mmCIF file with all atom_site columns, C-alpha atoms and ligand atoms in Angstrom:
data_model
loop_
_atom_site.group_PDB
_atom_site.id
_atom_site.type_symbol
_atom_site.label_atom_id
_atom_site.label_alt_id
_atom_site.label_comp_id
_atom_site.label_asym_id
_atom_site.label_entity_id
_atom_site.label_seq_id
_atom_site.pdbx_PDB_ins_code
_atom_site.Cartn_x
_atom_site.Cartn_y
_atom_site.Cartn_z
_atom_site.occupancy
_atom_site.B_iso_or_equiv
_atom_site.pdbx_formal_charge
_atom_site.auth_seq_id
_atom_site.auth_comp_id
_atom_site.auth_asym_id
_atom_site.auth_atom_id
_atom_site.pdbx_PDB_model_num
ATOM   1   C CA  . MET B 1 1   ? 0.000  0.000  0.000   1.00 93.00 ? 1   MET B CA  1
ATOM   2   C CA  . ILE B 1 2   ? 1.522  3.337  -1.082  1.00 96.00 ? 2   ILE B CA  1
ATOM   3   C CA  . GLU B 1 3   ? 1.244  5.753  1.847   1.00 98.00 ? 3   GLU B CA  1
ATOM   4   C CA  . ASN B 1 4   ? 2.032  9.408  2.562   1.00 98.00 ? 4   ASN B CA  1
ATOM   5   C CA  . GLN B 1 5   ? 3.870  9.930  5.842   1.00 98.00 ? 5   GLN B CA  1
ATOM   6   C CA  . PHE B 1 6   ? 4.313  13.329 7.526   1.00 98.00 ? 6   PHE B CA  1
ATOM   7   C CA  . VAL B 1 7   ? 7.834  13.999 8.847   1.00 99.00 ? 7   VAL B CA  1
ATOM   8   C CA  . MET B 1 8   ? 9.283  16.987 10.696  1.00 98.00 ? 8   MET B CA  1
ATOM   9   C CA  . ILE B 1 9   ? 12.968 17.669 11.403  1.00 99.00 ? 9   ILE B CA  1
ATOM   10  C CA  . LYS B 1 10  ? 13.089 19.478 14.760  1.00 98.00 ? 10  LYS B CA  1
ATOM   11  C CA  . PRO B 1 11  ? 14.963 22.753 15.545  1.00 98.00 ? 11  PRO B CA  1
ATOM   12  C CA  . ASN B 1 12  ? 17.921 21.140 17.351  1.00 98.00 ? 12  ASN B CA  1
ATOM   13  C CA  . ALA B 1 13  ? 18.653 18.903 14.348  1.00 98.00 ? 13  ALA B CA  1
ATOM   14  C CA  . ILE B 1 14  ? 18.555 21.894 11.970  1.00 98.00 ? 14  ILE B CA  1
ATOM   15  C CA  . LYS B 1 15  ? 20.895 23.880 14.255  1.00 98.00 ? 15  LYS B CA  1
ATOM   16  C CA  . ARG B 1 16  ? 23.289 20.929 14.417  1.00 98.00 ? 16  ARG B CA  1
ATOM   17  C CA  . GLY B 1 17  ? 23.484 20.628 10.619  1.00 98.00 ? 17  GLY B CA  1
ATOM   18  C CA  . LEU B 1 18  ? 21.859 17.186 10.441  1.00 98.00 ? 18  LEU B CA  1
ATOM   19  C CA  . ILE B 1 19  ? 19.342 17.845 7.635   1.00 98.00 ? 19  ILE B CA  1
ATOM   20  C CA  . GLY B 1 20  ? 21.238 15.937 4.954   1.00 98.00 ? 20  GLY B CA  1
ATOM   21  C CA  . ARG B 1 21  ? 22.072 12.957 7.133   1.00 98.00 ? 21  ARG B CA  1
ATOM   22  C CA  . ILE B 1 22  ? 18.419 12.609 8.195   1.00 98.00 ? 22  ILE B CA  1
ATOM   23  C CA  . ILE B 1 23  ? 16.864 12.902 4.730   1.00 98.00 ? 23  ILE B CA  1
ATOM   24  C CA  . GLU B 1 24  ? 19.480 10.480 3.397   1.00 98.00 ? 24  GLU B CA  1
ATOM   25  C CA  . LYS B 1 25  ? 18.065 7.730  5.651   1.00 98.00 ? 25  LYS B CA  1
ATOM   26  C CA  . TYR B 1 26  ? 14.596 7.979  4.084   1.00 98.00 ? 26  TYR B CA  1
ATOM   27  C CA  . GLU B 1 27  ? 16.029 8.104  0.551   1.00 97.00 ? 27  GLU B CA  1
ATOM   28  C CA  . ASN B 1 28  ? 18.303 5.131  1.224   1.00 97.00 ? 28  ASN B CA  1
ATOM   29  C CA  . LYS B 1 29  ? 15.246 3.102  2.202   1.00 96.00 ? 29  LYS B CA  1
ATOM   30  C CA  . GLY B 1 30  ? 13.658 3.848  -1.200  1.00 96.00 ? 30  GLY B CA  1
ATOM   31  C CA  . LEU B 1 31  ? 11.135 6.401  0.058   1.00 97.00 ? 31  LEU B CA  1
ATOM   32  C CA  . LYS B 1 32  ? 10.341 9.503  -1.998  1.00 98.00 ? 32  LYS B CA  1
ATOM   33  C CA  . ILE B 1 33  ? 10.111 13.127 -0.809  1.00 98.00 ? 33  ILE B CA  1
ATOM   34  C CA  . VAL B 1 34  ? 6.972  14.555 -2.481  1.00 98.00 ? 34  VAL B CA  1
ATOM   35  C CA  . ALA B 1 35  ? 6.727  17.830 -0.507  1.00 98.00 ? 35  ALA B CA  1
ATOM   36  C CA  . LEU B 1 36  ? 9.262  19.700 1.633   1.00 98.00 ? 36  LEU B CA  1
ATOM   37  C CA  . LYS B 1 37  ? 9.787  23.147 3.166   1.00 98.00 ? 37  LYS B CA  1
ATOM   38  C CA  . ILE B 1 38  ? 11.727 24.880 5.928   1.00 98.00 ? 38  ILE B CA  1
ATOM   39  C CA  . ILE B 1 39  ? 9.545  27.102 8.104   1.00 98.00 ? 39  ILE B CA  1
ATOM   40  C CA  . GLN B 1 40  ? 9.363  28.955 11.371  1.00 98.00 ? 40  GLN B CA  1
ATOM   41  C CA  . MET B 1 41  ? 6.261  27.255 12.767  1.00 98.00 ? 41  MET B CA  1
ATOM   42  C CA  . LYS B 1 42  ? 3.367  29.388 14.024  1.00 98.00 ? 42  LYS B CA  1
ATOM   43  C CA  . GLU B 1 43  ? 2.010  28.799 17.523  1.00 98.00 ? 43  GLU B CA  1
ATOM   44  C CA  . SER B 1 44  ? -1.385 27.820 16.063  1.00 98.00 ? 44  SER B CA  1
ATOM   45  C CA  . GLN B 1 45  ? 0.309  25.135 13.929  1.00 98.00 ? 45  GLN B CA  1
ATOM   46  C CA  . ALA B 1 46  ? 2.213  23.764 16.946  1.00 98.00 ? 46  ALA B CA  1
ATOM   47  C CA  . GLN B 1 47  ? -1.048 23.580 18.895  1.00 98.00 ? 47  GLN B CA  1
ATOM   48  C CA  . ALA B 1 48  ? -2.757 21.750 16.020  1.00 98.00 ? 48  ALA B CA  1
ATOM   49  C CA  . LEU B 1 49  ? 0.151  19.340 15.564  1.00 98.00 ? 49  LEU B CA  1
ATOM   50  C CA  . TYR B 1 50  ? 0.389  18.432 19.239  1.00 98.00 ? 50  TYR B CA  1
ATOM   51  C CA  . GLN B 1 51  ? -3.307 18.712 20.206  1.00 97.00 ? 51  GLN B CA  1
ATOM   52  C CA  . GLU B 1 52  ? -3.377 15.153 21.601  1.00 96.00 ? 52  GLU B CA  1
ATOM   53  C CA  . HIS B 1 53  ? -0.717 16.156 24.185  1.00 97.00 ? 53  HIS B CA  1
ATOM   54  C CA  . GLU B 1 54  ? -2.419 19.380 25.290  1.00 97.00 ? 54  GLU B CA  1
ATOM   55  C CA  . LYS B 1 55  ? -3.172 18.168 28.822  1.00 98.00 ? 55  LYS B CA  1
ATOM   56  C CA  . LYS B 1 56  ? 0.231  16.558 29.444  1.00 98.00 ? 56  LYS B CA  1
ATOM   57  C CA  . ASP B 1 57  ? 2.789  18.137 31.763  1.00 98.00 ? 57  ASP B CA  1
ATOM   58  C CA  . PHE B 1 58  ? 5.456  18.249 29.045  1.00 97.00 ? 58  PHE B CA  1
ATOM   59  C CA  . TYR B 1 59  ? 3.194  20.127 26.578  1.00 98.00 ? 59  TYR B CA  1
ATOM   60  C CA  . PRO B 1 60  ? 4.438  23.697 27.317  1.00 97.00 ? 60  PRO B CA  1
ATOM   61  C CA  . SER B 1 61  ? 8.102  22.716 26.953  1.00 97.00 ? 61  SER B CA  1
ATOM   62  C CA  . LEU B 1 62  ? 7.311  20.704 23.805  1.00 97.00 ? 62  LEU B CA  1
ATOM   63  C CA  . VAL B 1 63  ? 5.612  23.709 22.136  1.00 98.00 ? 63  VAL B CA  1
ATOM   64  C CA  . ASP B 1 64  ? 8.371  26.130 23.303  1.00 98.00 ? 64  ASP B CA  1
ATOM   65  C CA  . PHE B 1 65  ? 11.010 23.856 21.834  1.00 98.00 ? 65  PHE B CA  1
ATOM   66  C CA  . ILE B 1 66  ? 9.265  23.367 18.511  1.00 98.00 ? 66  ILE B CA  1
ATOM   67  C CA  . LEU B 1 67  ? 8.913  27.169 18.144  1.00 98.00 ? 67  LEU B CA  1
ATOM   68  C CA  . SER B 1 68  ? 12.563 27.797 19.166  1.00 98.00 ? 68  SER B CA  1
ATOM   69  C CA  . GLY B 1 69  ? 13.901 27.738 15.596  1.00 98.00 ? 69  GLY B CA  1
ATOM   70  C CA  . PRO B 1 70  ? 13.138 26.592 12.068  1.00 98.00 ? 70  PRO B CA  1
ATOM   71  C CA  . VAL B 1 71  ? 11.796 23.120 11.322  1.00 98.00 ? 71  VAL B CA  1
ATOM   72  C CA  . ILE B 1 72  ? 11.621 21.151 8.087   1.00 98.00 ? 72  ILE B CA  1
ATOM   73  C CA  . VAL B 1 73  ? 8.242  19.643 7.260   1.00 98.00 ? 73  VAL B CA  1
ATOM   74  C CA  . MET B 1 74  ? 7.892  17.064 4.533   1.00 98.00 ? 74  MET B CA  1
ATOM   75  C CA  . ILE B 1 75  ? 5.704  14.385 3.039   1.00 98.00 ? 75  ILE B CA  1
ATOM   76  C CA  . VAL B 1 76  ? 7.476  11.091 2.465   1.00 98.00 ? 76  VAL B CA  1
ATOM   77  C CA  . ARG B 1 77  ? 5.778  8.605  0.151   1.00 98.00 ? 77  ARG B CA  1
ATOM   78  C CA  . GLY B 1 78  ? 6.258  4.919  -0.512  1.00 97.00 ? 78  GLY B CA  1
ATOM   79  C CA  . PRO B 1 79  ? 5.068  1.388  0.250   1.00 96.00 ? 79  PRO B CA  1
ATOM   80  C CA  . ASN B 1 80  ? 4.206  1.220  3.977   1.00 98.00 ? 80  ASN B CA  1
ATOM   81  C CA  . ALA B 1 81  ? 5.759  4.673  4.442   1.00 98.00 ? 81  ALA B CA  1
ATOM   82  C CA  . VAL B 1 82  ? 4.091  5.276  7.836   1.00 98.00 ? 82  VAL B CA  1
ATOM   83  C CA  . GLN B 1 83  ? 5.672  2.257  9.493   1.00 98.00 ? 83  GLN B CA  1
ATOM   84  C CA  . ALA B 1 84  ? 8.917  2.459  7.490   1.00 98.00 ? 84  ALA B CA  1
ATOM   85  C CA  . VAL B 1 85  ? 9.615  6.027  8.632   1.00 98.00 ? 85  VAL B CA  1
ATOM   86  C CA  . ARG B 1 86  ? 8.806  5.159  12.246  1.00 98.00 ? 86  ARG B CA  1
ATOM   87  C CA  . GLN B 1 87  ? 11.313 2.295  12.060  1.00 98.00 ? 87  GLN B CA  1
ATOM   88  C CA  . ILE B 1 88  ? 13.990 4.598  10.589  1.00 98.00 ? 88  ILE B CA  1
ATOM   89  C CA  . ASN B 1 89  ? 13.292 7.234  13.282  1.00 98.00 ? 89  ASN B CA  1
ATOM   90  C CA  . GLY B 1 90  ? 13.425 4.769  16.205  1.00 98.00 ? 90  GLY B CA  1
ATOM   91  C CA  . ALA B 1 91  ? 11.625 4.864  19.564  1.00 98.00 ? 91  ALA B CA  1
ATOM   92  C CA  . THR B 1 92  ? 10.350 8.234  20.872  1.00 98.00 ? 92  THR B CA  1
ATOM   93  C CA  . ASP B 1 93  ? 12.919 8.216  23.706  1.00 98.00 ? 93  ASP B CA  1
ATOM   94  C CA  . PRO B 1 94  ? 16.384 8.316  22.082  1.00 98.00 ? 94  PRO B CA  1
ATOM   95  C CA  . LEU B 1 95  ? 17.789 6.251  24.952  1.00 98.00 ? 95  LEU B CA  1
ATOM   96  C CA  . GLU B 1 96  ? 15.396 3.425  24.040  1.00 98.00 ? 96  GLU B CA  1
ATOM   97  C CA  . ALA B 1 97  ? 15.819 3.795  20.278  1.00 98.00 ? 97  ALA B CA  1
ATOM   98  C CA  . ASP B 1 98  ? 17.910 1.353  18.290  1.00 98.00 ? 98  ASP B CA  1
ATOM   99  C CA  . VAL B 1 99  ? 21.395 2.879  17.880  1.00 97.00 ? 99  VAL B CA  1
ATOM   100 C CA  . GLY B 1 100 ? 21.036 2.498  14.101  1.00 97.00 ? 100 GLY B CA  1
ATOM   101 C CA  . SER B 1 101 ? 17.933 4.710  14.053  1.00 98.00 ? 101 SER B CA  1
ATOM   102 C CA  . ILE B 1 102 ? 17.923 8.515  13.645  1.00 98.00 ? 102 ILE B CA  1
ATOM   103 C CA  . ARG B 1 103 ? 16.924 9.151  17.275  1.00 98.00 ? 103 ARG B CA  1
ATOM   104 C CA  . GLY B 1 104 ? 19.262 6.460  18.583  1.00 98.00 ? 104 GLY B CA  1
ATOM   105 C CA  . LYS B 1 105 ? 22.186 7.903  16.659  1.00 98.00 ? 105 LYS B CA  1
ATOM   106 C CA  . PHE B 1 106 ? 21.610 11.662 17.064  1.00 98.00 ? 106 PHE B CA  1
ATOM   107 C CA  . GLY B 1 107 ? 19.239 12.127 20.050  1.00 98.00 ? 107 GLY B CA  1
ATOM   108 C CA  . LEU B 1 108 ? 19.737 12.301 23.809  1.00 97.00 ? 108 LEU B CA  1
ATOM   109 C CA  . THR B 1 109 ? 16.461 13.528 25.336  1.00 97.00 ? 109 THR B CA  1
ATOM   110 C CA  . ILE B 1 110 ? 12.796 12.745 24.663  1.00 97.00 ? 110 ILE B CA  1
ATOM   111 C CA  . THR B 1 111 ? 11.807 16.413 24.163  1.00 94.00 ? 111 THR B CA  1
ATOM   112 C CA  . LYS B 1 112 ? 14.622 17.169 21.701  1.00 97.00 ? 112 LYS B CA  1
ATOM   113 C CA  . ASN B 1 113 ? 14.303 13.848 19.912  1.00 98.00 ? 113 ASN B CA  1
ATOM   114 C CA  . ILE B 1 114 ? 15.477 15.114 16.487  1.00 98.00 ? 114 ILE B CA  1
ATOM   115 C CA  . VAL B 1 115 ? 12.469 14.143 14.319  1.00 98.00 ? 115 VAL B CA  1
ATOM   116 C CA  . HIS B 1 116 ? 8.700  13.681 14.427  1.00 98.00 ? 116 HIS B CA  1
ATOM   117 C CA  . ALA B 1 117 ? 6.577  11.358 12.286  1.00 98.00 ? 117 ALA B CA  1
ATOM   118 C CA  . SER B 1 118 ? 2.878  10.519 12.404  1.00 98.00 ? 118 SER B CA  1
ATOM   119 C CA  . ASP B 1 119 ? 1.725  7.336  14.126  1.00 98.00 ? 119 ASP B CA  1
ATOM   120 C CA  . SER B 1 120 ? -1.003 6.314  11.620  1.00 98.00 ? 120 SER B CA  1
ATOM   121 C CA  . ARG B 1 121 ? -2.128 6.983  8.036   1.00 98.00 ? 121 ARG B CA  1
ATOM   122 C CA  . GLU B 1 122 ? -5.053 9.032  9.348   1.00 98.00 ? 122 GLU B CA  1
ATOM   123 C CA  . ASN B 1 123 ? -2.834 11.207 11.556  1.00 98.00 ? 123 ASN B CA  1
ATOM   124 C CA  . ALA B 1 124 ? -0.299 11.583 8.727   1.00 98.00 ? 124 ALA B CA  1
ATOM   125 C CA  . GLU B 1 125 ? -2.975 13.176 6.533   1.00 98.00 ? 125 GLU B CA  1
ATOM   126 C CA  . ARG B 1 126 ? -4.287 15.351 9.374   1.00 98.00 ? 126 ARG B CA  1
ATOM   127 C CA  . GLU B 1 127 ? -0.747 16.531 10.183  1.00 98.00 ? 127 GLU B CA  1
ATOM   128 C CA  . TRP B 1 128 ? 0.513  17.232 6.631   1.00 98.00 ? 128 TRP B CA  1
ATOM   129 C CA  . ARG B 1 129 ? -2.630 19.279 5.996   1.00 98.00 ? 129 ARG B CA  1
ATOM   130 C CA  . ILE B 1 130 ? -1.549 21.635 8.842   1.00 98.00 ? 130 ILE B CA  1
ATOM   131 C CA  . PHE B 1 131 ? 1.483  22.644 6.744   1.00 98.00 ? 131 PHE B CA  1
ATOM   132 C CA  . PHE B 1 132 ? 0.708  21.931 3.074   1.00 98.00 ? 132 PHE B CA  1
ATOM   133 C CA  . ASP B 1 133 ? -1.982 22.489 0.468   1.00 98.00 ? 133 ASP B CA  1
ATOM   134 C CA  . GLU B 1 134 ? -2.721 19.445 -1.640  1.00 97.00 ? 134 GLU B CA  1
ATOM   135 C CA  . GLN B 1 135 ? -1.350 21.279 -4.737  1.00 98.00 ? 135 GLN B CA  1
ATOM   136 C CA  . GLU B 1 136 ? 2.100  21.447 -3.104  1.00 98.00 ? 136 GLU B CA  1
ATOM   137 C CA  . ILE B 1 137 ? 2.517  17.675 -3.400  1.00 98.00 ? 137 ILE B CA  1
ATOM   138 C CA  . VAL B 1 138 ? 4.624  16.806 -6.453  1.00 98.00 ? 138 VAL B CA  1
ATOM   139 C CA  . ASN B 1 139 ? 4.093  13.578 -8.388  1.00 95.00 ? 139 ASN B CA  1
ATOM   140 C CA  . TYR B 1 140 ? 7.119  11.988 -10.038 1.00 96.00 ? 140 TYR B CA  1
ATOM   141 C CA  . SER B 1 141 ? 8.799  8.573  -10.308 1.00 95.00 ? 141 SER B CA  1
ATOM   142 C CA  . LEU B 1 142 ? 12.050 7.492  -8.710  1.00 95.00 ? 142 LEU B CA  1
ATOM   143 C CA  . ILE B 1 143 ? 14.418 5.403  -10.845 1.00 92.00 ? 143 ILE B CA  1
ATOM   144 C CA  . GLY B 1 144 ? 13.748 1.766  -9.921  1.00 88.00 ? 144 GLY B CA  1
ATOM   145 C CA  . GLU B 1 145 ? 10.677 2.623  -7.857  1.00 88.00 ? 145 GLU B CA  1
ATOM   146 C CA  . ASN B 1 146 ? 8.608  -0.179 -9.375  1.00 83.00 ? 146 ASN B CA  1
ATOM   147 C CA  . GLU B 1 147 ? 11.160 -2.783 -8.271  1.00 81.00 ? 147 GLU B CA  1
ATOM   148 C CA  . LEU B 1 148 ? 10.772 -1.955 -4.555  1.00 73.00 ? 148 LEU B CA  1
HETATM 149 P P1  . LIG O 2 .   ? 6.992  13.533 18.714  1.00 68.86 ? 1   LIG O P1  1
HETATM 150 O O1  . LIG O 2 .   ? 7.122  12.372 17.812  1.00 68.86 ? 1   LIG O O1  1
HETATM 151 O O2  . LIG O 2 .   ? 7.291  14.881 18.169  1.00 68.86 ? 1   LIG O O2  1
HETATM 152 O O3  . LIG O 2 .   ? 5.502  13.535 19.317  1.00 68.86 ? 1   LIG O O3  1
HETATM 153 C C1  . LIG O 2 .   ? 5.186  14.110 20.558  1.00 68.86 ? 1   LIG O C1  1
HETATM 154 C C2  . LIG O 2 .   ? 6.413  14.521 21.312  1.00 68.86 ? 1   LIG O C2  1
HETATM 155 O O4  . LIG O 2 .   ? 6.222  14.716 22.682  1.00 68.86 ? 1   LIG O O4  1
HETATM 156 C C3  . LIG O 2 .   ? 7.433  13.402 21.253  1.00 68.86 ? 1   LIG O C3  1
HETATM 157 O O5  . LIG O 2 .   ? 7.969  13.305 19.954  1.00 68.86 ? 1   LIG O O5  1
HETATM 158 C C4  . LIG O 2 .   ? 8.408  13.843 22.319  1.00 68.86 ? 1   LIG O C4  1
HETATM 159 O O6  . LIG O 2 .   ? 9.334  14.810 21.832  1.00 68.86 ? 1   LIG O O6  1
HETATM 160 C C5  . LIG O 2 .   ? 7.473  14.496 23.315  1.00 68.86 ? 1   LIG O C5  1
HETATM 161 N N1  . LIG O 2 .   ? 7.242  13.619 24.474  1.00 68.86 ? 1   LIG O N1  1
HETATM 162 C C6  . LIG O 2 .   ? 6.569  12.467 24.485  1.00 68.86 ? 1   LIG O C6  1
HETATM 163 N N2  . LIG O 2 .   ? 6.560  11.940 25.738  1.00 68.86 ? 1   LIG O N2  1
HETATM 164 C C7  . LIG O 2 .   ? 7.262  12.807 26.508  1.00 68.86 ? 1   LIG O C7  1
HETATM 165 C C8  . LIG O 2 .   ? 7.615  12.834 27.879  1.00 68.86 ? 1   LIG O C8  1
HETATM 166 N N3  . LIG O 2 .   ? 7.250  11.853 28.717  1.00 68.86 ? 1   LIG O N3  1
HETATM 167 N N4  . LIG O 2 .   ? 8.335  13.871 28.332  1.00 68.86 ? 1   LIG O N4  1
HETATM 168 C C9  . LIG O 2 .   ? 8.703  14.876 27.491  1.00 68.86 ? 1   LIG O C9  1
HETATM 169 N N5  . LIG O 2 .   ? 8.401  14.896 26.175  1.00 68.86 ? 1   LIG O N5  1
HETATM 170 C C10 . LIG O 2 .   ? 7.687  13.883 25.698  1.00 68.86 ? 1   LIG O C10 1
#
């Protein structure tokens, strides 16, 4: 099943110059970037993105952090993209993430855990729509895509 996954590279990863090394992991897996931009997120977007955590004690620090600098938002497409990206990212807590995953390799704390990705196809669509219009998604083929 070809899926669209929503991915965000968090401010600490941008400030540390990790953009290329993160995107490379998704490309190496055979996934395709079909939308991408670097933005300073608005507070209303952060609230929409993290609405399910609104009542949690870590919510204020999570929103402060995500507004602390630019983020990259993107839509990553491919077979089973939702689960594939979550595997590449690793567990939410970098200390529990596989050391070969993005969070396991680059992260130290759960708040500044380098990347975000949606946890279901439904949430992926809800989350990418916070940042993109449908017309911003670009359709093209990767070389060898049909052999995946
Ligand atoms: P993310 O994938 O962006 O989705 C919600 C974020 O909340 C999560 O990554 C973590 O950065 C953060 N988070 C989740 N649980 C905790 C926690 N117990 N303490 C602090 N931050 C948390």
